[in-house]
Amino acid sequence: MDPEEVPPPLALVDVTKSFGSVRALRGLSLELRSGEIHAMVGENGAGKSTLVKTIAGVHRPDGGRVLVDGRPTEFAAPVDAQRAGVAVIYQEPTLFPDLSVAENIFVGRQPRTRLRTIDRGRMRRDTEEVFTRLGVHMDPDRPARGLSIADQQLVEIAKALTRKARVLVMDEPTAALSGVEAERLFTVARTLRDSGAALLFISHRFDEVFSLCDRITVVRDGAFVSCDPTADLDVDTVVRRMVGRDVSSLYPKEDAERGETVLEVDGLTRHGVFADVSFEVRAGEIVALAGLVGAGRSEVIRAVFGVDRYDAGTVRVQGRPLPPGRPKAAMDAGVALVPEDRRQQGLVMESSIERNATATRRGPLSRLGLLRRSAERESAREWGERLSLKSGGLAEPVSTLSGGNQQKVVLAKWLSTEPRVLFVDEPTRGIDVGTKAEVHRLLSTLAGQGLAIVMVSSELPEVLGMADRVLVMHEGRVTAELDRDEADEESVMYAATGQRPSEAA
Amino acid sequence: MAPERTVTAPAPDRAPEGAPDPSGRRPAARIRSLLSARETPVVGALVVTLLGAGLFVDMFATGRNIDFLVLSVAAIALMALPMTLIVITSEIDLSVASTLALSSATLGVLWESGVPIETALWICLAVGAALGAFNGFLVTVCGLPSLAVTIGTMALYRGLAYVLLGDRAVASYPRDWVGGVRAPFLGVEGLPWIAVAILLLSAAFGVLLHATAFGRSLFDIGNNDEAARFTGVSVRWTKFWLFTLSGVVASGAGVFWTLQYGTSRADTAFGLELQVVAAVLLGGVSIFGGVGSILGVMSGVVLLGAIRNALQLFGISSEVLQIVTGLILIASVVTPNLVARTRARRAPAPAPGPVPASAPSPASAPTKGEAP
Amino acid sequence: TIDDAQEEENSGPTGTADPDAEIPEGLKIDFLPKQLNNPYSDIVNAGGATAVEELAGEFTERGGTEPTADAQVEYINAASQAGSDVIVIAANDPDAVCPSLDQARENGAAIVGYDSNASCTDIFVNQSSTELIGQTLVEMISEDLGGEGTFAVLSATPNATNQNAWIAAMEEVLKEEEHAGLELVETVYGNDDDLESFQEMQGLMQSYPDLDGVVAPTTVGIAAAARYVSDSEYKGEVAVTGLGTPNQMREFVKDETVNQFALWNPEELGYLAGYTGAALRAGQITGAEGETFTAGDLGEFTVQADQEVVLGPPTVFDADNIDDFDF
Amino acid sequence: MNAPSAAPETPTAGAPPRDGARPAHRGIQFRELGVLLAVVVLVVATWMYNPGFLSSQGVHDLFLGATVLSVLAVGQALVLITKNVDLSVGSVMGLSAFGTGLLFVTFPGLPVPVVMLAGVLVGLVAGLLNGLLVTTARVPALVVTLGTLYAYRGLNHWWADGGQVNAHDMPDAFLLLGSFGVLGVPLPAAIAIAVVAAVGFYLARYRSGRELYAIGSNADAARLSGIPAARRVTLAFAANGALAGLAGVLFAARYGTVDSTVGTGMELQVVAAAVVGGVAIAGGVGTVYGAALGAVLLTTITAALPIWQVNQFWQEAVVGALILAAIGLDRLLALRTARRLRGGGARGA
Ligand SMILES: Nc1ncnc2c1ncn2[C@@H]1O[C@H](COP(=O)(O)OP(=O)(O)OP(=O)(O)O)[C@@H](O)[C@H]1O
Ligand SMILES: Nc1ncnc2c1ncn2[C@@H]1O[C@H](COP(=O)(O)OP(=O)(O)OP(=O)(O)O)[C@@H](O)[C@H]1O
Ligand SMILES: [Mg+2]
Ligand SMILES: [Mg+2]
């Protein structure tokens, strides 16, 4: 090492970490330099989040060293990392639902008056300030309960930013965000970089990685693969290094023959959330619901499926009306819903992988009312294989899986019901490129087999690549219906922001 | 300094993953998984207690005493069964003892007014169902927290028992019914028929909880009711029926209790709810829901009863008994946790070379050699 | 059906007494108070222990810390398992303990009730006759009020057998001509709990602002009532009397909240119960009216109607004699 | 409570109303309003039925009656907010009450404040033990404190060995505490009010106080935020124990008779008081003001019933029904708040 050189604020050397028999990190090294945004990419389960948690002091490494300013340091608890100037945005938002947004941001370090009581006024102002920087309009005094994932993620970002840390680690901060918010975040990130902070950015979206980051580290199976300046790399190289092979086509949408109308939604309204939503989906068709975060897309499909109530409108599946508010009836009619929030809505985290994966089909998997474990296991194994699930064993709790692999379990859980109508809400959130292609291929094949698919996605390329038809929502209403050939980035974004092409022009 | 090396060669043969689950199949692993189960300590403690008491406490292992033991825990055992299901869905029913009392009072009033016992019995069960359904209604439809609701109905139902009976006691039950509930099954001493009934009921509850789709959904509800709802489980109806079931069983226990003691009084079984809860928790059911087993709970019920019984035979004073009960409860949760933690601390980091039974997925096989 | 059931009950004493029968040594005599760790039952059982010691028997005290019938049943079973010869019991429920007591009797135990009877005991040692207690209570309040006024009863639990019997006896006495000036306005229940007794007192005083006196035939109740009155504006206005222990009431007698109260000698009650049990077991008595036996220092006792042995009239404590007692 | 803001929830508005958040916040602060309302209605109705209820003696009695339960409920709220529960409070209070009495008997010369402090200390130690058990062994508090409920009570019985401490064993100065009034408020009630105010202020305005809410709201997040959760929870238990100890001391002063059964069965009443007052069992929600109000409500109910001359045998049933009514009312208000909150999720654009 050059003695003149300033040591990097944070470096990891040969870090190893195992969970039971799963070796999540096998000698990973990483160096975060001041004034640089460093990207880390890797497949689901490659160990990125584990590394982040090691940096954050959540996990203690089994081996290797953590260097702060070149000095070996031990982070025994998150608070140690925070003291060392490290701020972390975790992959899964961890807010306090009962505290106000402002308190969530400042918990444990609220500004204080001279009497050491909390200075609420200042806390509020500081919150508003950081929200302004991020372009967020959120009442600092509202409780965090009931915030959408996107909003939660924004609060997490605000939390990390206000720490004024020297090292900022972001684990898939944009997975829940749409382009607008993500772009704001990037502006802030660049400002931070320019003021000398070291940033680590993790994402499965390569456009973001390439536009934002200065260097890219690729990891695979918990081991270091490469680290190069962004300028020296292209997407294909990175993907090859990540996955260990070439990934053919990212969006292999096959054209399928459209059959009869399977799903009819008419005048669906939920006061204050969405209004007068009507659409039809035919067998073999993939309809995308596009829009900005909070446009009400998830709410619509949740209402259709019956987990939310609605105030007016009708839903028909194959001509037969679906009773409102009864998910079981929807399932019996052949409807499936892959929800957007896998941890809250999709999975029972404490339960095993196999139980989660078969939770939708306990009836068919039992004989004389008694569940057959072998059938459960067999079914889970089969779907695990189809979706390249990476786990330490199907009897392990789902909570031990990496984020992307958890998403696969949710997919397995619903695809295995062999539905007629499939709702997928952000189906590839947090899924790596390789698997994403597999998921897309799977959806496409299913559509080919006559399934009607409604896909909510905030990823425009996914929408444009997969959909036969695009419905765009804005503030609770459907503002445009675009055919595959009409839909492009521009037309969708216009509708999503509530403008008409003519107005904008 | 981060080493700037680049791996060009892709990793060889990435077999399709979706690891088969080796741990679930091998007998050794199965035994290990059995041993690490939450109820193991209580089952073990029960075995030790029964053996110890049988060997060292005079008169413990006599038919008559077993008879006493069974009768003393019968009502608790009955009420613990639905309570287990309720706690697994992360609710609680503290009104069971009051339901028992109200059902007993109802039986008394009916019997006094000349209704034959065979009819009165069914009316009592119906009353119990109504009381349980009322709890269920408040919890599911009104969305009130069950702990608070059932503290309220605990007072309400007990109060209604007072309204029915006042300060009177009904003790004129026919001798053959009163003696009947204590009668041995097929003439075997130490095996009152209620024991057989409880065994059969436990088996039924065990199958329901552990081997049916319904039972699974209870665990799901307890762990994450939102996800359960997204999976088509009707959380509200499920809970509603559980509370109703609890009411029915508690009133059944009330009928049994009444005939066992030959009397109906409004203040009967006062404070029994905490004993039921204690047994359920001792049996390894998590108070936060989502974890538990019928075997554990039944062991918990019998364990508490057996220790009481043995200490009473020893003539040990009741203060000590109370202290021991408390310490057992604490030990039941503290020990497994400490054991698990020391085990985790002592467990060697996954060794290079032959990895134990639950090997990671095949994908990691090629890299096995390069561990630290 | 209900009448058939009742007919089966009430089997009187059987067999014949042999007044000269020897009391064998080493009798196992078990005392089961309503609950342990109650100061009152401690004193009673101390008397029982003295008696058993004099008889060269084996004294055991059994009981739970809660006064419930089901807990008591377990202790009856334990006593019976341990081969007890005499079970002396203060029943928490007159009927619920009976199936177990019957079983214990089959197992060879003689069953004596004390303090609070069960419906199936062989003999009941009454601390005093119900009538005598009712009489004393009424006389005390009558004296306190000068023969005229309104008063209320603050009892223990609504289900307490002995309290209810005494209240019934009081009502009988009140019907007599000489107590025409007294009016019992209400009976309330403090459930032998300080807090609830306080609240009931408070309710009483507000519902009957002109109330002149309170009779509490329970030790917890009388202490709570006395304390409430002594701290309130009603001191000197409202008379408090009833059944209590001298130690508990000393303070209130001294500060003149309470003029007098009564209680039997609890130690003698236990003592008599011990002797009665032994006599019963030895066959000196069977429970039939008119049989006699000697109870150590207390002298000779005669079995009265309804299989009862009565200790005697209660002692009335007042400022003059309270310091002679320490229990 | 007023209607939120201008934007009503009508479908015609098309766009979901996004800015109704601020009034909703006001709604949150007033969560305790329902309970307060219930107390007021009950007191006024009882007073109209029998004016003696609010005579100076009546007010005095009301205050004193609520004291012990309020102090216990405040402590319980501290623990409940961290998503734990302490079922042993009745037993702890019993230990402290008996300990206080016994100290007077064994050391008759001891100054009253020292003895009171000792009583509080007994509670503190018992609570600390609970807290340490819960945090170091990381086991559910309900099980642990159900265990200590039995263990402490057994200990108390064993310690008391049937003994009882009567008023004449305690110094007059101490007993006077139970009835002495400051500006018409009995001293114990004044102490309770001070405790409620202090703890309430601490919870709302100090970092460590807010952290209790954070821990109860999401324990994992608390760990990630660097909150010393174990220490805070232990302290919450210890504080609860100390308050139970204080309740024991006040009990002894008030009732003058203590034996080993003091506080038996109190735990569920205490939890009921806190829950009725809007403190959620699930943690993270509620205030000690609410808990204290809940306690006042429960004791007012039991105090009012004899005045209403409700038949003795109906009383318990009425208490139960009123508890249900109180939590139902609270829920209703909470629902209204929640409905308003739905308009609050504004975000970036
Ligand atoms: N607490 C845990 N217990 C057991 N195994 C774990 C645990 N946390 C992570 N793992 C395992 O460690 C590996 C790495 O997981 P990690 O979450 O770091 O992946 P990741 O790179 O962040 O993936 P993704 O892109 O899907 O978020 C996975 O195989 C996962 O199953
Ligand atoms: N009108 C509204 N007022 C308050 N909160 C709302 C409103 N509409 C939606 N929300 C909240 O915002 C969250 C996001 O809304 P929704 O899920 O409908 O958006 P979306 O279009 O599906 O976007 P995404 O799924 O990308 O978050 C919802 O979970 C809901 O809680
Ligand atoms: Mg991750
Ligand atoms: Mg959505």
XYZ file of C-alpha atoms in Angstrom, chain C residues 81-298:
218
model
C -53.950 -41.290 50.350
C -51.668 -40.736 53.302
C -53.985 -42.918 55.383
C -55.333 -40.188 57.606
C -57.471 -41.332 60.568
C -59.269 -38.076 61.124
C -59.862 -35.276 58.686
C -60.801 -32.000 60.305
C -62.033 -29.658 57.627
C -63.282 -26.109 57.241
C -65.091 -26.548 53.965
C -64.796 -23.972 51.229
C -67.945 -25.408 49.714
C -70.368 -27.550 51.665
C -71.045 -29.892 48.763
C -68.114 -29.833 46.386
C -65.814 -31.460 48.899
C -68.245 -34.262 49.651
C -67.435 -36.803 46.965
C -63.843 -36.703 48.106
C -64.713 -36.759 51.782
C -66.936 -39.755 51.189
C -64.067 -41.519 49.506
C -61.797 -40.635 52.397
C -64.356 -42.019 54.803
C -64.463 -45.268 52.838
C -60.721 -45.265 53.268
C -61.213 -45.255 57.031
C -61.094 -41.615 58.019
C -63.451 -39.949 60.439
C -64.646 -36.587 59.136
C -65.019 -33.591 61.397
C -66.153 -30.209 60.236
C -65.019 -27.061 62.004
C -65.458 -23.388 61.387
C -67.484 -23.968 58.223
C -69.311 -27.226 57.804
C -69.644 -29.521 54.816
C -72.875 -31.352 54.232
C -71.335 -34.769 54.700
C -69.248 -34.531 57.868
C -69.723 -37.006 60.694
C -69.784 -34.245 63.209
C -69.466 -30.465 63.189
C -67.597 -28.511 65.806
C -69.383 -25.227 65.837
C -67.436 -22.242 67.109
C -70.658 -21.149 68.660
C -74.175 -21.889 67.727
C -75.478 -19.925 64.817
C -78.240 -18.569 66.999
C -75.824 -17.411 69.679
C -73.726 -15.533 67.144
C -76.750 -13.936 65.556
C -77.917 -12.960 69.005
C -74.558 -11.488 70.004
C -74.221 -9.504 66.789
C -77.640 -7.979 67.162
C -77.068 -7.217 70.827
C -73.796 -5.464 70.119
C -75.217 -3.224 67.428
C -78.283 -2.594 69.510
C -76.116 -1.434 72.387
C -74.019 0.737 70.105
C -77.061 2.424 68.626
C -78.983 2.672 71.843
C -81.583 0.252 70.609
C -82.668 2.353 67.681
C -81.370 3.094 64.213
C -80.490 1.743 60.828
C -77.556 -0.486 60.070
C -76.123 -2.534 57.239
C -74.229 -5.800 57.072
C -70.862 -5.978 55.352
C -70.272 -9.652 54.720
C -67.560 -11.709 53.052
C -68.486 -13.470 49.812
C -72.097 -14.005 48.816
C -71.449 -17.723 49.025
C -69.879 -17.915 52.465
C -71.944 -20.528 54.303
C -71.314 -19.486 57.864
C -71.709 -15.763 57.206
C -75.009 -16.378 55.465
C -76.227 -18.519 58.341
C -75.341 -15.827 60.876
C -77.039 -13.142 58.858
C -80.141 -15.313 58.671
C -79.966 -15.795 62.438
C -79.618 -12.033 62.931
C -82.732 -11.474 60.882
C -84.581 -13.896 63.141
C -83.438 -12.073 66.251
C -84.369 -8.723 64.753
C -87.982 -9.880 64.482
C -88.165 -9.925 68.245
C -90.105 -7.192 69.922
C -87.229 -5.621 71.775
C -85.313 -4.940 68.566
C -88.167 -3.274 66.761
C -86.199 -0.021 66.641
C -83.402 -1.567 64.623
C -83.540 -1.784 60.875
C -81.214 -3.790 58.668
C -81.206 -1.793 55.442
C -78.882 -3.782 53.249
C -76.381 -6.576 53.093
C -73.314 -5.973 50.957
C -70.350 -8.175 50.196
C -66.725 -7.073 50.316
C -65.481 -10.507 49.260
C -63.005 -10.501 52.143
C -60.919 -8.060 50.140
C -59.775 -4.777 51.679
C -60.289 -2.810 48.524
C -63.738 -4.106 47.766
C -64.817 -3.831 51.354
C -63.742 -0.187 51.286
C -65.682 0.449 48.152
C -68.755 -1.225 49.545
C -68.488 0.904 52.673
C -68.209 3.985 50.543
C -71.239 2.969 48.520
C -73.196 2.241 51.687
C -72.429 5.608 53.186
C -73.443 7.426 50.066
C -76.601 5.424 49.515
C -77.624 5.718 53.158
C -76.184 8.985 54.426
C -78.065 8.516 57.679
C -76.771 5.046 58.334
C -76.040 4.531 62.019
C -74.064 1.343 62.090
C -72.360 -1.464 60.263
C -72.111 -5.083 61.300
C -69.338 -7.051 59.656
C -69.408 -10.727 60.598
C -66.014 -11.322 58.985
C -62.560 -10.408 60.170
C -61.446 -8.745 56.930
C -64.697 -6.865 56.619
C -64.757 -5.473 60.141
C -61.163 -4.259 59.895
C -61.831 -2.580 56.564
C -65.041 -1.010 57.819
C -63.373 0.245 60.973
C -60.452 1.687 59.042
C -62.735 3.353 56.539
C -64.836 4.950 59.241
C -61.891 5.995 61.392
C -60.365 7.883 58.445
C -63.563 9.490 57.266
C -65.929 12.143 58.358
C -68.245 9.431 59.619
C -66.087 8.680 62.628
C -68.227 8.904 65.699
C -71.339 8.922 63.562
C -71.327 5.361 62.424
C -70.896 2.451 64.768
C -68.900 -0.530 63.621
C -69.096 -3.954 65.144
C -68.997 -7.587 64.145
C -66.589 -10.457 64.379
C -62.849 -9.725 64.446
C -59.601 -10.602 66.135
C -58.302 -8.439 68.986
C -54.946 -7.711 67.329
C -56.614 -6.457 64.194
C -59.098 -4.320 66.034
C -56.994 -3.012 68.895
C -56.207 0.238 67.075
C -59.854 0.962 66.366
C -61.040 0.139 69.836
C -58.398 2.487 71.210
C -59.383 5.319 68.875
C -63.026 4.685 69.731
C -64.190 3.888 66.237
C -65.318 0.540 67.577
C -66.871 0.006 70.988
C -67.053 -3.707 70.989
C -66.827 -6.740 68.795
C -66.931 -10.445 69.319
C -65.220 -13.664 68.490
C -64.934 -17.090 69.944
C -61.545 -18.201 71.065
C -60.113 -19.620 67.878
C -57.473 -21.612 69.650
C -60.091 -23.416 71.686
C -62.018 -24.142 68.513
C -59.089 -26.008 67.025
C -58.404 -27.721 70.290
C -61.958 -28.946 70.591
C -62.003 -30.064 66.973
C -58.903 -32.168 67.567
C -60.452 -33.893 70.561
C -63.767 -34.369 68.829
C -62.065 -36.068 65.922
C -60.179 -38.412 68.168
C -63.288 -39.234 70.158
C -65.195 -39.935 66.992
C -62.495 -42.112 65.562
C -62.144 -44.021 68.816
C -65.852 -44.617 68.909
C -66.547 -42.640 72.078
C -69.120 -40.782 70.076
C -70.887 -41.376 66.785
C -72.544 -38.025 66.309
C -75.873 -38.879 67.853
C -77.510 -36.300 70.079
C -76.731 -36.591 73.759
C -73.435 -38.425 73.561
C -70.725 -36.945 75.733
C -66.925 -36.892 75.672
C -64.110 -35.049 77.370
C -62.036 -32.535 75.436
C -58.860 -32.211 77.506
C -58.649 -28.957 79.435
C -61.953 -27.732 78.058
